[in-house]
C-alpha cells in the first residue's frame, strides 16, 4: 500500500467521516506512524520558523502553532470517537457471542477491543451466568476461550 501523506485537511476529513458514520471507519494501518511523522515535521517547521527574524516569520509561526494545536484537538477527538465505537462494539460482541468483522480496527485498537471483550465475557460469566443458575456471582470465574 502506498504511503499516505498526512495533512491537516485529510486528518479533518478522517475525523468528519468518523463523526458522521455509525460504524468504525477504515484507516490505513500505518496511520499512527504517519501522524507521528507529520507532527515531527510540523514541529521542525515551527522550530525553523521561530529562528527567522522578519515581520512575516512571526505570522507564519503563529499560523503553524495554531494549526498544530488544532491537529492535536482533531487527534484527541478522533481517538475518543473511535474508542467509544470500539467499546460499544466489544459490548455488542460480548452480548451476542457472534464473531464480528474487526477489519476496520487498527492493530492497537484491536488489542483494546480484545481485552475489553475478554473482561466483559468474564464478568458476564461470573455474574449473570451464575445468577441464572441460582449461584452467587463469582467474578473470579473465567470461562475458557473458544
XYZ file of C-alpha atoms in Angstrom:
146
model
C 0.000 0.000 0.000
C 1.424 3.420 -0.869
C 2.385 5.708 1.987
C -0.415 8.047 2.970
C 0.659 11.632 3.349
C -0.995 13.160 6.382
C -2.185 16.735 6.087
C -4.393 18.903 8.246
C -7.134 18.572 5.633
C -7.132 14.783 5.461
C -6.980 14.482 9.275
C -10.038 16.703 9.418
C -11.737 14.557 6.746
C -10.959 11.348 8.669
C -12.491 12.904 11.799
C -15.539 14.116 9.858
C -16.176 10.623 8.460
C -15.747 9.068 11.905
C -18.160 11.560 13.476
C -20.955 11.202 10.963
C -20.923 7.465 10.310
C -22.032 4.970 12.904
C -19.575 2.206 12.012
C -15.851 2.372 12.658
C -14.131 3.758 9.565
C -11.210 2.034 7.874
C -7.897 3.822 8.400
C -4.577 2.850 6.868
C -2.577 0.566 9.190
C 0.328 2.997 9.154
C -1.908 5.818 10.429
C -0.145 6.272 13.767
C 3.309 6.196 12.179
C 2.170 8.679 9.531
C 0.686 11.005 12.168
C 3.865 10.934 14.270
C 5.917 11.727 11.164
C 3.565 14.609 10.319
C 3.763 16.006 13.861
C 7.549 15.765 13.849
C 7.699 17.606 10.515
C 5.321 20.331 11.731
C 7.353 20.752 14.920
C 10.557 21.030 12.878
C 8.935 23.628 10.612
C 7.832 25.579 13.678
C 11.355 25.484 15.127
C 12.789 26.654 11.799
C 10.269 29.482 11.519
C 10.954 30.584 15.096
C 14.641 31.127 14.265
C 13.877 33.543 11.444
C 13.636 37.222 12.199
C 11.194 39.040 9.975
C 7.732 40.508 10.024
C 6.395 37.569 8.029
C 8.097 34.943 10.194
C 6.070 35.826 13.294
C 2.845 35.486 11.299
C 3.975 32.116 9.934
C 4.962 30.940 13.417
C 1.542 31.891 14.732
C -0.241 30.103 11.866
C 1.840 26.958 12.332
C 1.275 26.979 16.115
C -2.472 27.319 15.596
C -2.525 24.535 13.044
C -0.504 22.253 15.325
C -2.852 22.998 18.230
C -5.864 22.227 16.013
C -4.303 18.983 14.774
C -3.848 17.844 18.377
C -7.532 18.603 19.060
C -8.534 16.652 15.950
C -6.402 13.676 17.008
C -7.884 13.685 20.509
C -11.441 13.838 19.195
C -10.742 11.162 16.577
C -9.279 8.859 19.220
C -12.254 9.369 21.522
C -14.793 8.741 18.740
C -13.030 5.534 17.713
C -12.542 4.478 21.332
C -16.263 4.863 22.016
C -17.173 2.836 18.936
C -14.746 0.089 19.946
C -16.190 -0.036 23.475
C -19.734 -0.301 22.086
C -18.604 -2.936 19.589
C -16.922 -5.018 22.332
C -20.089 -4.819 24.420
C -22.246 -5.867 21.466
C -19.930 -8.775 20.636
C -19.828 -9.933 24.253
C -23.615 -9.906 24.452
C -24.291 -11.518 21.093
C -21.465 -14.102 21.177
C -21.248 -13.762 17.396
C -17.965 -13.273 15.580
C -17.854 -9.820 14.039
C -15.681 -8.137 11.441
C -12.828 -6.258 13.123
C -11.013 -5.359 9.905
C -11.609 -1.616 10.342
C -9.631 -1.571 13.589
C -6.008 -0.595 13.714
C -3.808 -3.273 15.352
C -3.514 -1.152 18.507
C -7.293 -0.745 18.610
C -7.818 -4.476 18.201
C -5.793 -5.038 21.387
C -8.154 -2.682 23.249
C -11.196 -4.426 21.757
C -9.914 -7.918 22.630
C -9.099 -7.001 26.211
C -12.448 -5.277 26.717
C -14.344 -8.197 25.234
C -12.459 -10.673 27.435
C -13.274 -8.615 30.553
C -16.934 -8.306 29.549
C -17.183 -12.034 28.764
C -15.564 -12.916 32.078
C -17.837 -10.587 34.012
C -20.927 -11.894 32.235
C -19.885 -15.470 33.009
C -19.048 -14.750 36.629
C -22.119 -12.685 37.441
C -25.032 -13.206 35.053
C -24.484 -16.883 34.233
C -24.039 -17.747 37.904
C -27.200 -15.844 38.855
C -29.175 -17.622 36.141
C -28.036 -20.921 37.675
C -29.092 -19.840 41.179
C -25.485 -19.286 42.244
C -23.832 -16.310 43.838
C -21.829 -14.111 41.496
C -18.161 -15.004 41.282
C -16.051 -12.578 39.300
C -13.043 -14.879 39.623
C -14.840 -17.309 37.297
C -13.301 -17.012 33.868
C -14.812 -19.101 31.127
C -12.373 -20.792 28.800
C -11.951 -19.069 25.458
C -13.251 -20.944 22.423
